[in-house]
Amino acid sequence: MGCYCRLFIPIFLLILAVSAVRYHVLLDTETALANSRYQNDARQLNLYLANTVLPVAVQANMESLRDNVQQALRGALPLNRSLAAIRWDSASEHIEIRADRELAEELAATVPAWFARLAGITAISSRLTVALPGGGDGILDLHYTPGLPLTQVWHSVRQQAMLSAINIVLVFLLLGLILASHRRLLARLVQASDRFRGGDFAVRLAAGGTPEAQAVSQAFNSMAGNIEELLSSLKTSQRQLGEQLNETVHMQQALQKLSWQNYNDVLTGLPNRAALAARFEQEMFLARERQRLLAVCLFDLDHFQAINDRHGAEAGDEILKQVAGRLHGFSGQVHYAARLGGDEFVLLLCGQASIASIEQNVTQLMAELARPYQCDQQALHMTASAGVAVYAGKDLNTESLLRHADHAVYQAKLTGRNQYHFFDTNLDEEVRTHHNQRTEVRQALINGELRLYYQPKVNMRAGTVVGMEALLRWQHPRRGVLAPAQFLPLVEQTDLIIDIGEWVLRQALWQMQRWSDAGQHWVVSVNIAARHFQQPDFVSRLKTILGEFPGVRASMLELEILESSALHDIEHVRRIIRACQALGITFALDDFGTGYSSMSYLKRLPANIVKIDQSFVRNMLNDRDDLHLVRAVIGLARSFSLTVIAEGVESIEHGARLIQLGCDLAQGYGIARPMQADAVLE
C-alpha cells in the first residue's frame, strides 16, 4: 500500500503542471478580453465628451462657462466606472474632478497585487483639446484606472480555480476510497488465512465487490474448497466400513420393497396382475389334479367415477382400500383376491364342488360389497357388478378365463348393475357381435356418416311453425338410412354416446345459425342421453359448445330428456337442469307417461315442457284409456303451468281432438315427416 500512496505525489505534480498551462492560457485570454473592453469603453467615453457633451457645455454664456463645464464633466463620471479623474484647463479656468475614492479602493483591494502585475492591465490617460467660443483652447485630461477589468479577470480565474480544486479533491478522494477498499480486501484475506490456518476450513470470502476482489475471493474459495474436500474425503474413508454395512441393509430393504411392489398393488396392498398370473396357473393345475371347479370372479364398481367427481380422488382411493379389505377378509387362506387396476378386482374361488357353491359365495360377497362405505365421517353407498367364468379342466388359459369374466361383467351391467352374471359361450358370441357393432358406430361418427333430420313442431290453432326437433339418422353405406333405435342402444351405456351427443349439439347449433341468417329463428330441440346428461362436466361442456356459435342465443336451444334419466340421482339431475336454465336453455320431458312415478318427477324436476308420448296419441281415437291418459297429462301440465306438446299426430282428426282437449302444439307424420335440413325452408 505504501507504493500506491507514494504515487499520489507525481500524480499531484502532473495535475499542477497541466493546471499551470491551462490557467496561463485562461489568464491570457481573460486579460486580453478585459483589456480590450476596458480600452474600448475609454475611447467611447472620450469620443462622447469630445463630440457631444463639451461642445454643448462651452457654447453657453461665458458667465456660466465654468458651471456648465463642471456639470458636464461630473455627468460623465457614472458613464465609465474605470474613470478615476478629469481635469479641465483653459486660459481662465482650472477644474479637476475625481471619482469616489472609496469605490476605487474597494475594487483595488479585491485583486491581489501579484495578480495585477501578472495580468499587466495598466492605467489609461487621455487628453482632448476643445476650441472655446472667445478664442483659445481648453485642455481636457482623463485618467482611467484598471481596477474594474482586473476585478473581472480575477473573479473569472478564481472561479475556475475553485472548480479545478474541487475536481482534484474528488479525484484524490476516489483514489483514497479505492486504496481503502483494497486495504479492507487484504485485511479480510489475512483474517481468513489466519482462521484457515487455525482449522476453520469452512471459512470463505464474500464474492462481491470489484472484479479484482472477486478474482481474489474466487481463488481463495477454490483453494479452501479443494482442501476442505480433501479433508472431508479423508474423514469419509474412516467411516466407509460402517456406511457400506448400512447401505447393504438399506439395499436389501429396498429390494424387498421393490419386489413387493412388483407383485402387489401400492394403494390397496392386494396382489396385482403379475402376482395373479402366477397364482392363477397354480390354481388351475390344482383344480385339474383334484377335479374341482375354479371360479374367476371379476368385480367392477358401479358409478365409481361419479364418486371421484363428486367427492374427490381421495374419497375414491379410500373406497378402493375398503373394497380391497372386504375382498381380502372374504378370501382368507382358501381363496385369492387381486386388483387388476382402476376399480376392477378379481377373486379366485378355489376348490369349489359345484356351481351352486360358487353362486352362494358370489352372493355373499356381493352383499358384503354393497354395505355402506365410511369416508370423511359420512356413509357412501356403492355397488358392484360381477362376472363369473368357471374353469372345469377344459383347454383354457388364464387370459381366456379373464376375458370370459370381463364379458360376463359387461352383461351384468347391461341387465341393471349390482348383479352377477355367469359367462355363457353362446352369449360370448353375442357380446363379440355387440362390440363389433359399437366399433362400427364409432367409425360412422368419425367418417361423417351420421345425419340430422328435422321434424317441425306447429301450433295447430294458429297454423304456424314454432320450432324443430333434431332427429339422428345413420346414412349406412350398405343398409341405407337407419333410425336411432337401430344403433343407439348399442352405445348408450358407453362414452361413445357422449361423443355422439356433442356432435348432435354442434350440428344443430350450426344449422340454427344458418336458419337465423335466413330470417327463421326457430327453437330446435335436441335429445340428450341419460349417460351424457349425468356427466359432471355437462354444463361446462355445453357452455363451450354454445360459445362456438355466437350467432345462436341459448334460448333457441331446447334439451329433451327422458324421465328415466333422473332415476339414478334426481337431485343431481335437478341441479344440472337449473344450471342450464340459468343460461336460457329450456327443458322438455320426453315420452312423458311411459316411465316410473311420472307425477312425482313432474313435481320435482323443473322442466318447461311436457311431451305426450306418441303411443298414447296415436291410439287415442280408438282407445278410451289412451284418450283419458292424454287428457290427464294435459290437465297435469296445466296444473304445473307447463307447456304441453303431443307427438305422433298422424291425421287431421288427431289434431282436431287435441285442440279440443286444450293441446295446441304438436308434431307427427300427419303434419310433416322428418326431413333433411335443405328441405326445411321449402
XYZ file of C-alpha atoms in Angstrom:
682
model
C 0.000 0.000 0.000
C 2.981 2.395 0.629
C 3.947 2.208 -3.059
C 0.414 3.193 -4.086
C 0.429 6.142 -1.641
C 3.769 7.473 -2.999
C 2.183 7.606 -6.444
C -0.040 10.438 -5.165
C 2.924 12.905 -5.298
C 3.759 12.553 -9.038
C 0.069 12.480 -9.847
C -0.378 15.692 -7.888
C 2.629 17.333 -9.605
C 1.325 16.268 -13.003
C -2.061 17.794 -12.240
C -0.319 21.025 -11.123
C 1.700 21.193 -14.343
C -1.391 20.681 -16.511
C -3.300 23.227 -14.426
C -0.475 25.785 -14.766
C -0.577 25.545 -18.551
C -4.349 25.706 -18.536
C -4.528 28.771 -16.287
C -1.759 30.558 -18.209
C -3.852 30.237 -21.341
C -7.021 31.157 -19.409
C -5.324 34.268 -17.885
C -4.071 35.457 -21.264
C -7.497 35.005 -22.799
C -9.412 36.689 -19.992
C -6.850 39.548 -19.714
C -6.943 40.261 -23.442
C -10.736 40.259 -23.422
C -10.995 42.528 -20.334
C -8.257 44.913 -21.572
C -9.924 45.215 -24.940
C -13.242 46.005 -23.325
C -11.511 48.450 -20.902
C -9.789 50.429 -23.687
C -12.863 50.379 -25.903
C -15.021 51.835 -23.092
C -12.413 54.567 -22.550
C -12.349 55.509 -26.244
C -16.128 55.633 -26.405
C -16.309 57.973 -23.374
C -13.572 60.195 -24.860
C -15.474 60.492 -28.106
C -18.690 61.134 -26.275
C -17.164 64.010 -24.242
C -15.287 65.454 -27.173
C -18.132 65.383 -29.665
C -21.277 65.640 -27.638
C -21.012 66.912 -24.076
C -18.229 69.577 -24.002
C -19.223 71.394 -27.226
C -22.685 71.848 -25.815
C -21.312 72.963 -22.433
C -18.877 75.581 -23.787
C -21.373 77.121 -26.230
C -23.296 78.570 -23.335
C -22.880 82.085 -21.926
C -19.347 82.898 -20.882
C -20.508 83.885 -17.434
C -21.747 80.331 -16.843
C -18.892 78.543 -18.674
C -17.276 77.174 -15.527
C -20.572 75.810 -14.182
C -21.529 74.218 -17.482
C -18.195 72.509 -17.939
C -18.090 71.294 -14.357
C -21.637 69.957 -14.621
C -20.892 68.166 -17.916
C -17.745 66.583 -16.506
C -19.462 65.372 -13.351
C -22.198 63.827 -15.525
C -19.525 61.776 -17.356
C -18.183 60.058 -14.221
C -21.055 57.480 -13.896
C -20.730 56.528 -17.558
C -17.480 54.623 -17.005
C -16.623 53.063 -13.640
C -12.923 52.905 -14.602
C -12.757 56.764 -14.934
C -10.781 57.977 -11.905
C -10.082 61.695 -12.558
C -10.987 64.526 -15.010
C -9.046 67.820 -15.310
C -10.047 70.876 -17.376
C -7.503 73.588 -18.184
C -8.110 76.843 -20.070
C -6.677 80.317 -20.069
C -9.020 81.406 -17.350
C -10.202 78.190 -15.668
C -8.795 75.095 -13.977
C -11.250 72.391 -12.943
C -10.303 68.959 -11.503
C -12.873 66.282 -10.656
C -12.084 62.913 -9.086
C -14.227 59.740 -8.775
C -15.307 58.283 -5.455
C -12.083 57.168 -3.753
C -13.794 54.500 -1.596
C -15.146 52.676 -4.646
C -11.755 52.716 -6.324
C -10.016 51.458 -3.195
C -12.621 48.694 -2.787
C -12.079 47.486 -6.352
C -8.294 47.611 -5.898
C -8.497 45.672 -2.614
C -10.301 42.719 -4.160
C -7.448 41.987 -6.556
C -4.099 40.823 -5.120
C -1.122 42.938 -6.148
C 0.697 39.961 -7.598
C -2.274 39.189 -9.828
C -2.412 42.825 -11.048
C 1.246 42.584 -12.009
C 0.678 39.216 -13.655
C -2.328 40.422 -15.656
C -0.492 43.516 -16.991
C -3.536 45.786 -17.433
C -2.308 49.393 -16.974
C -3.984 52.737 -16.434
C -5.085 54.857 -19.425
C -4.571 58.646 -19.700
C -6.295 60.640 -22.472
C -6.003 64.362 -23.471
C -8.653 66.168 -25.548
C -8.414 69.735 -26.954
C -11.658 71.758 -27.155
C -11.956 75.120 -29.017
C -13.544 77.877 -26.864
C -16.018 80.478 -28.215
C -13.893 83.525 -27.319
C -10.784 82.143 -28.846
C -8.242 79.866 -27.316
C -8.405 76.209 -26.440
C -9.447 74.140 -23.461
C -7.463 71.030 -22.483
C -9.397 68.000 -21.073
C -7.311 65.277 -19.352
C -8.986 61.945 -18.418
C -7.363 59.259 -16.237
C -8.716 55.653 -16.204
C -7.697 53.070 -13.593
C -7.636 49.246 -14.385
C -9.382 48.187 -11.141
C -12.657 47.074 -12.723
C -11.195 44.877 -15.559
C -8.652 43.418 -13.136
C -11.506 42.511 -10.785
C -13.425 40.823 -13.593
C -10.395 38.795 -14.681
C -9.630 37.891 -11.056
C -13.175 36.636 -10.366
C -13.247 34.541 -13.555
C -9.861 32.931 -12.896
C -10.626 32.369 -9.217
C -13.964 30.652 -10.067
C -12.233 28.273 -12.485
C -9.518 27.628 -9.899
C -12.116 26.681 -7.295
C -13.769 24.222 -9.713
C -10.394 22.687 -10.526
C -9.578 22.396 -6.838
C -12.886 20.607 -6.210
C -12.167 18.214 -9.106
C -8.683 17.489 -7.773
C -10.049 16.841 -4.289
C -12.711 14.466 -5.727
C -10.109 12.596 -7.785
C -7.850 12.090 -4.778
C -10.862 11.174 -2.637
C -11.887 8.442 -5.127
C -8.318 7.191 -5.274
C -8.287 7.087 -1.500
C -11.540 5.094 -1.439
C -10.123 2.613 -3.954
C -6.992 2.189 -1.854
C -9.118 1.801 1.286
C -11.204 -0.873 -0.458
C -8.063 -2.775 -1.410
C -6.775 -2.391 2.131
C -10.010 -3.884 3.511
C -9.782 -6.736 0.974
C -6.257 -7.541 2.098
C -7.365 -7.350 5.725
C -10.199 -9.834 5.057
C -7.792 -12.085 3.161
C -5.302 -12.027 6.054
C -8.070 -12.701 8.584
C -9.482 -15.595 6.503
C -5.997 -17.062 6.068
C -5.397 -16.916 9.830
C -8.729 -18.676 10.510
C -7.944 -21.283 7.841
C -4.555 -21.993 9.446
C -6.378 -22.237 12.776
C -8.521 -25.141 11.479
C -11.655 -23.359 10.306
C -11.730 -24.970 6.832
C -15.259 -23.751 6.103
C -14.192 -20.090 6.008
C -14.909 -18.332 2.691
C -14.517 -14.821 1.312
C -17.597 -12.943 0.109
C -17.753 -12.922 -3.687
C -18.937 -9.291 -4.075
C -17.037 -6.071 -4.753
C -14.707 -5.092 -7.588
C -13.555 -7.549 -10.288
C -10.167 -7.738 -8.555
C -11.845 -8.531 -5.228
C -13.998 -11.171 -6.922
C -10.925 -12.761 -8.521
C -9.094 -12.888 -5.166
C -12.222 -14.296 -3.441
C -12.712 -16.966 -6.092
C -9.057 -18.033 -5.919
C -9.119 -18.246 -2.120
C -12.504 -20.015 -2.026
C -11.393 -22.515 -4.669
C -8.241 -23.297 -2.717
C -10.179 -23.588 0.552
C -12.852 -25.764 -1.083
C -10.282 -28.151 -2.535
C -8.537 -28.517 0.811
C -11.838 -28.965 2.646
C -12.951 -31.571 0.094
C -9.665 -33.417 0.537
C -10.019 -33.426 4.307
C -13.659 -34.478 4.013
C -12.745 -37.398 1.766
C -10.100 -38.444 4.296
C -12.682 -38.380 7.082
C -15.192 -40.189 4.896
C -12.775 -43.012 4.268
C -12.716 -43.645 8.025
C -16.449 -44.305 8.040
C -16.661 -46.357 4.860
C -16.917 -49.756 6.525
C -19.863 -48.732 8.702
C -21.593 -46.896 5.867
C -21.156 -49.817 3.482
C -22.801 -52.047 6.043
C -25.730 -49.616 6.397
C -26.051 -49.323 2.616
C -26.192 -53.091 2.325
C -29.042 -53.226 4.848
C -30.902 -50.406 3.113
C -30.397 -52.040 -0.272
C -31.862 -55.264 0.992
C -34.865 -53.378 2.349
C -35.273 -51.500 -0.955
C -35.074 -54.729 -2.931
C -37.695 -56.275 -0.685
C -39.934 -53.228 -1.152
C -39.372 -53.255 -4.911
C -40.119 -56.958 -5.047
C -43.298 -56.378 -3.047
C -44.376 -53.536 -5.366
C -43.768 -55.724 -8.412
C -46.374 -58.177 -7.179
C -48.672 -56.021 -5.054
C -50.894 -53.020 -5.630
C -49.427 -49.987 -3.836
C -52.790 -48.412 -2.950
C -54.702 -51.416 -1.631
C -51.924 -53.873 -0.770
C -53.651 -56.645 -2.738
C -51.706 -58.759 -5.241
C -51.561 -57.152 -8.692
C -51.990 -58.610 -12.175
C -48.479 -60.102 -12.236
C -48.992 -61.939 -8.933
C -52.431 -63.067 -10.096
C -50.947 -64.626 -13.251
C -48.562 -66.791 -11.217
C -51.214 -67.857 -8.691
C -53.740 -68.397 -11.487
C -51.616 -71.060 -13.184
C -51.069 -72.795 -9.855
C -54.790 -72.877 -9.009
C -55.679 -74.142 -12.488
C -53.202 -77.008 -12.023
C -54.671 -77.859 -8.600
C -58.225 -77.756 -9.998
C -57.295 -80.255 -12.721
C -55.480 -82.552 -10.286
C -58.242 -82.506 -7.665
C -61.100 -82.415 -10.176
C -62.561 -79.333 -8.594
C -64.042 -76.158 -10.047
C -62.157 -72.867 -10.144
C -64.324 -69.739 -10.437
C -62.852 -66.490 -11.723
C -64.950 -63.614 -10.326
C -64.285 -60.194 -11.865
C -65.787 -57.244 -9.933
C -66.321 -53.763 -11.378
C -67.643 -50.985 -9.104
C -70.817 -49.272 -10.349
C -70.644 -45.500 -10.974
C -67.239 -45.257 -9.328
C -66.256 -42.285 -11.498
C -69.217 -40.335 -10.106
C -67.795 -40.808 -6.591
C -64.452 -39.428 -7.749
C -66.078 -36.458 -9.454
C -68.413 -35.619 -6.584
C -66.248 -36.345 -3.526
C -62.715 -36.189 -4.897
C -59.966 -38.675 -5.708
C -59.084 -39.171 -2.025
C -62.590 -40.455 -1.313
C -62.308 -42.788 -4.300
C -58.979 -44.152 -3.046
C -60.461 -44.718 0.413
C -63.358 -46.723 -1.067
C -60.916 -48.841 -3.104
C -58.986 -49.615 0.084
C -62.179 -50.668 1.878
C -63.244 -52.841 -1.083
C -59.813 -54.477 -1.035
C -60.139 -55.061 2.704
C -63.505 -56.785 2.306
C -62.227 -58.966 -0.546
C -59.126 -59.891 1.433
C -61.206 -60.696 4.509
C -63.571 -62.857 2.469
C -60.805 -64.746 0.654
C -58.968 -65.796 3.826
C -56.447 -68.611 3.369
C -58.514 -70.511 0.798
C -59.336 -68.074 -1.982
C -57.206 -65.418 -3.694
C -58.083 -61.743 -4.235
C -56.213 -59.291 -6.517
C -56.638 -55.839 -8.044
C -56.346 -55.536 -11.816
C -56.353 -51.740 -11.868
C -58.801 -48.859 -11.530
C -61.982 -50.166 -9.913
C -61.588 -53.768 -11.186
C -60.880 -56.616 -8.737
C -60.559 -60.387 -9.195
C -61.368 -63.167 -6.747
C -60.356 -66.763 -7.421
C -62.799 -69.104 -5.713
C -60.659 -72.230 -5.355
C -61.676 -75.849 -4.757
C -65.412 -75.374 -5.481
C -67.521 -78.511 -5.587
C -70.433 -77.164 -7.676
C -71.929 -74.153 -9.425
C -74.349 -73.755 -6.512
C -71.418 -73.358 -4.119
C -69.946 -70.699 -6.420
C -73.280 -68.848 -6.559
C -73.559 -68.915 -2.795
C -70.073 -67.413 -2.341
C -70.649 -64.754 -5.003
C -73.999 -63.793 -3.433
C -72.391 -63.408 -0.010
C -69.585 -61.318 -1.469
C -71.996 -59.078 -3.433
C -73.890 -58.395 -0.199
C -70.613 -57.621 1.560
C -69.573 -55.172 -1.151
C -72.982 -53.447 -1.116
C -72.656 -52.384 2.535
C -72.107 -48.601 3.014
C -68.553 -47.297 2.948
C -67.306 -44.789 5.522
C -65.464 -41.815 4.081
C -64.862 -38.462 5.847
C -67.404 -39.364 8.555
C -70.181 -39.979 6.036
C -71.669 -43.134 4.589
C -71.286 -43.607 0.813
C -73.285 -46.272 -0.990
C -71.543 -48.271 -3.673
C -72.443 -51.446 -5.509
C -70.519 -53.719 -7.837
C -71.247 -55.780 -10.912
C -69.648 -59.219 -11.111
C -68.830 -61.559 -13.949
C -68.053 -65.215 -13.252
C -66.155 -67.606 -15.502
C -65.831 -71.247 -14.342
C -62.819 -73.444 -15.108
C -63.634 -77.159 -15.094
C -60.451 -78.625 -16.539
C -61.105 -77.596 -20.129
C -58.407 -76.444 -22.513
C -58.452 -72.806 -21.454
C -55.737 -70.389 -20.393
C -55.772 -67.594 -17.852
C -56.297 -64.846 -20.452
C -59.342 -66.597 -21.872
C -60.892 -67.016 -18.424
C -60.310 -63.322 -17.581
C -61.791 -62.310 -20.927
C -64.833 -64.505 -20.304
C -65.289 -62.935 -16.861
C -64.974 -59.460 -18.400
C -67.715 -60.255 -20.937
C -69.896 -61.509 -18.118
C -69.349 -58.244 -16.184
C -70.441 -56.268 -19.221
C -73.605 -58.355 -19.472
C -74.280 -57.825 -15.753
C -74.081 -54.066 -16.222
C -76.463 -54.223 -19.168
C -79.030 -56.022 -17.036
C -79.095 -53.275 -14.415
C -75.865 -53.324 -12.362
C -75.451 -54.592 -8.783
C -75.820 -58.097 -10.216
C -73.588 -61.004 -11.154
C -73.619 -62.955 -14.375
C -72.093 -66.286 -15.355
C -70.278 -66.486 -18.652
C -72.188 -68.277 -21.415
C -70.439 -69.397 -24.618
C -73.455 -68.503 -26.763
C -73.676 -65.127 -25.053
C -69.967 -64.551 -25.691
C -70.600 -64.563 -29.414
C -73.400 -62.052 -28.900
C -71.116 -59.818 -26.864
C -68.493 -60.007 -29.582
C -71.136 -59.008 -32.126
C -72.197 -56.047 -29.989
C -68.596 -54.979 -29.629
C -68.100 -55.072 -33.382
C -71.303 -53.119 -33.882
C -70.196 -50.477 -31.375
C -66.928 -50.169 -33.265
C -68.910 -49.700 -36.478
C -70.988 -46.914 -34.890
C -67.829 -45.148 -33.698
C -66.386 -45.400 -37.190
C -69.601 -43.930 -38.602
C -69.171 -40.883 -36.349
C -65.545 -40.489 -37.449
C -66.376 -40.932 -41.146
C -69.215 -38.390 -41.064
C -71.981 -40.900 -41.849
C -74.363 -39.541 -39.181
C -77.072 -37.105 -40.279
C -79.567 -34.806 -38.564
C -83.144 -34.744 -39.782
C -85.625 -32.100 -38.609
C -89.336 -32.514 -37.843
C -91.423 -29.329 -37.475
C -93.385 -28.504 -34.351
C -96.510 -26.493 -35.126
C -99.176 -24.510 -33.345
C -102.233 -26.216 -34.855
C -104.617 -23.473 -33.761
C -102.528 -20.666 -35.305
C -101.170 -22.702 -38.201
C -97.547 -21.630 -37.594
C -94.240 -23.456 -37.197
C -92.911 -22.869 -33.668
C -89.777 -24.987 -33.768
C -87.963 -28.116 -34.903
C -86.864 -31.367 -33.331
C -83.457 -32.640 -34.399
C -83.597 -36.408 -35.065
C -80.475 -38.532 -35.585
C -80.087 -40.856 -38.582
C -77.255 -43.066 -39.822
C -76.571 -42.968 -43.551
C -75.217 -46.534 -43.649
C -73.130 -47.250 -46.758
C -74.870 -50.649 -47.305
C -78.113 -50.620 -45.294
C -79.250 -47.107 -46.171
C -80.786 -44.672 -43.665
C -81.058 -46.224 -40.185
C -83.265 -44.930 -37.375
C -81.628 -44.286 -33.973
C -83.364 -47.302 -32.421
C -81.258 -49.500 -34.722
C -77.874 -48.362 -33.419
C -78.072 -46.082 -30.356
C -78.975 -48.881 -27.869
C -75.602 -50.446 -28.702
C -73.673 -47.437 -27.360
C -75.971 -45.788 -24.801
C -74.053 -47.425 -21.922
C -70.643 -46.322 -23.270
C -68.851 -42.991 -23.520
C -69.406 -43.052 -27.272
C -72.948 -41.783 -26.605
C -71.333 -38.610 -25.171
C -69.312 -38.010 -28.340
C -72.428 -38.538 -30.453
C -74.451 -36.190 -28.234
C -71.875 -33.392 -28.567
C -71.767 -33.903 -32.348
C -75.568 -33.570 -32.478
C -75.456 -30.362 -30.405
C -72.839 -28.771 -32.640
C -74.618 -29.821 -35.837
C -77.974 -28.471 -34.592
C -76.461 -25.150 -33.469
C -74.684 -24.771 -36.805
C -77.966 -25.322 -38.635
C -79.793 -22.895 -36.318
C -77.198 -20.249 -37.150
C -77.818 -20.757 -40.873
C -81.583 -20.518 -40.391
C -81.153 -17.360 -38.309
C -79.139 -15.805 -41.134
C -82.082 -16.666 -43.419
C -84.515 -14.925 -41.035
C -86.023 -18.057 -39.410
C -85.455 -18.008 -35.646
C -86.772 -21.461 -34.747
C -86.264 -23.175 -31.406
C -84.614 -26.546 -32.043
C -84.909 -29.382 -29.539
C -82.164 -31.989 -29.105
C -82.484 -35.337 -27.305
C -79.799 -35.918 -24.637
C -78.963 -39.460 -23.479
C -79.003 -40.172 -19.748
C -75.294 -41.088 -19.583
C -74.366 -37.860 -21.387
C -76.688 -35.685 -19.319
C -75.404 -37.010 -15.993
C -71.744 -36.238 -16.730
C -70.231 -33.938 -14.048
C -68.884 -31.548 -16.701
C -72.067 -31.482 -18.806
C -72.871 -27.801 -18.113
C -69.303 -26.553 -18.685
C -69.039 -28.553 -21.929
C -72.399 -27.178 -23.049
C -71.193 -23.600 -22.407
C -68.112 -24.290 -24.523
C -70.203 -25.634 -27.408
C -72.592 -22.652 -27.230
C -69.592 -20.321 -27.312
C -68.578 -21.795 -30.674
C -71.783 -20.378 -32.230
C -72.109 -16.727 -31.124
C -74.951 -16.126 -33.582
C -77.288 -18.517 -31.741
C -78.970 -17.471 -28.499
C -79.115 -20.079 -25.763
C -82.880 -19.545 -25.536
C -83.208 -21.024 -29.059
C -81.945 -24.405 -27.788
C -84.271 -26.911 -26.120
C -82.998 -30.118 -24.497
C -85.207 -33.210 -24.281
C -84.524 -35.848 -21.643
C -86.380 -38.998 -20.656
C -87.775 -39.004 -17.136
C -85.782 -42.198 -16.575
C -82.627 -40.069 -16.847
C -83.317 -38.873 -13.310
C -83.817 -42.307 -11.755
C -80.219 -42.608 -10.505
C -79.863 -39.232 -8.724
C -82.795 -36.863 -9.124
C -81.160 -34.072 -7.100
C -78.074 -34.158 -9.303
C -80.270 -34.001 -12.429
C -82.270 -31.173 -10.896
C -79.083 -29.140 -10.345
C -77.976 -29.681 -13.942
C -81.368 -28.553 -15.278
C -81.289 -25.418 -13.112
C -77.758 -24.571 -14.303
C -78.797 -24.948 -17.954
C -81.955 -22.897 -17.439
C -79.789 -20.140 -15.975
C -78.157 -19.965 -19.419
C -81.578 -19.566 -21.058
C -81.991 -23.170 -22.255
C -85.437 -24.784 -21.927
C -86.070 -28.403 -20.939
C -88.674 -30.891 -22.095
C -89.608 -34.238 -20.534
C -89.790 -36.621 -23.494
C -92.210 -39.608 -23.742
C -93.970 -38.454 -20.595
C -96.194 -41.085 -19.004
C -94.157 -44.117 -20.026
C -91.683 -44.030 -17.133
C -91.929 -44.580 -13.407
C -93.646 -42.250 -10.920
C -94.439 -39.606 -13.530
C -96.442 -37.463 -11.072
C -93.514 -37.363 -8.633
C -90.977 -36.494 -11.287
C -93.170 -33.769 -12.748
C -93.254 -32.165 -9.315
C -89.547 -32.458 -8.526
C -87.962 -31.795 -11.934
C -88.029 -28.116 -13.050
C -88.929 -28.848 -16.685
C -90.517 -26.265 -19.004
C -92.289 -28.585 -21.454
C -94.021 -31.960 -21.281
C -94.175 -34.137 -24.417
C -97.028 -36.651 -24.565
C -95.724 -39.985 -25.795
C -96.813 -40.838 -29.322
C -98.044 -44.294 -28.277
C -100.924 -42.602 -26.374
C -101.684 -40.004 -29.066
C -101.675 -42.492 -31.938
C -104.393 -44.706 -30.382
C -106.449 -42.104 -28.525
C -109.131 -42.005 -31.238
C -109.765 -45.736 -30.819
C -108.713 -46.461 -27.249
C -110.576 -44.631 -24.499
C -107.849 -45.452 -21.977
C -105.266 -43.689 -24.121
C -107.666 -40.773 -24.567
C -108.068 -40.485 -20.799
C -104.291 -40.626 -20.370
C -103.791 -37.813 -22.903
C -106.460 -35.714 -21.193
C -104.835 -36.395 -17.797
C -101.358 -35.391 -18.989
C -102.725 -32.144 -20.486
C -104.520 -31.337 -17.243
C -101.473 -32.246 -15.208
C -99.255 -29.952 -17.296
C -101.726 -27.100 -16.861
C -101.703 -27.631 -13.108
C -97.926 -27.200 -13.046
C -98.016 -24.289 -15.550
C -96.060 -26.274 -18.116
C -96.241 -26.196 -21.904
C -97.534 -29.446 -23.414
C -96.831 -30.809 -26.892
C -98.168 -34.021 -28.444
C -96.109 -36.441 -30.529
C -97.459 -38.921 -33.076
C -100.140 -36.726 -34.737
C -100.843 -38.735 -37.888
C -104.134 -37.269 -39.109
C -106.325 -34.174 -39.064
C -108.643 -35.986 -36.647
C -105.792 -36.385 -34.172
C -105.060 -32.678 -34.390
C -108.699 -31.609 -34.015
C -109.175 -33.819 -30.979
C -106.011 -32.476 -29.319
C -107.193 -28.882 -29.857
C -110.477 -29.789 -28.196
C -108.534 -31.191 -25.240
C -106.511 -27.956 -24.947
C -103.244 -29.048 -26.597
C -102.347 -26.694 -29.466
C -98.723 -27.775 -30.065
C -97.999 -30.996 -31.933
C -95.688 -32.869 -34.271
C -96.063 -36.046 -36.258
C -96.276 -37.643 -39.676
C -99.713 -36.102 -40.213
C -98.042 -32.658 -40.113
C -94.607 -33.339 -41.628
C -92.167 -36.219 -41.684
C -88.571 -35.721 -40.510
C -86.600 -34.176 -43.369
C -83.099 -33.095 -44.181
C -82.128 -29.510 -43.362
C -82.081 -28.432 -47.019
C -85.769 -29.295 -47.384
C -86.991 -27.469 -44.267
C -87.208 -23.922 -45.696
C -89.256 -25.146 -48.673
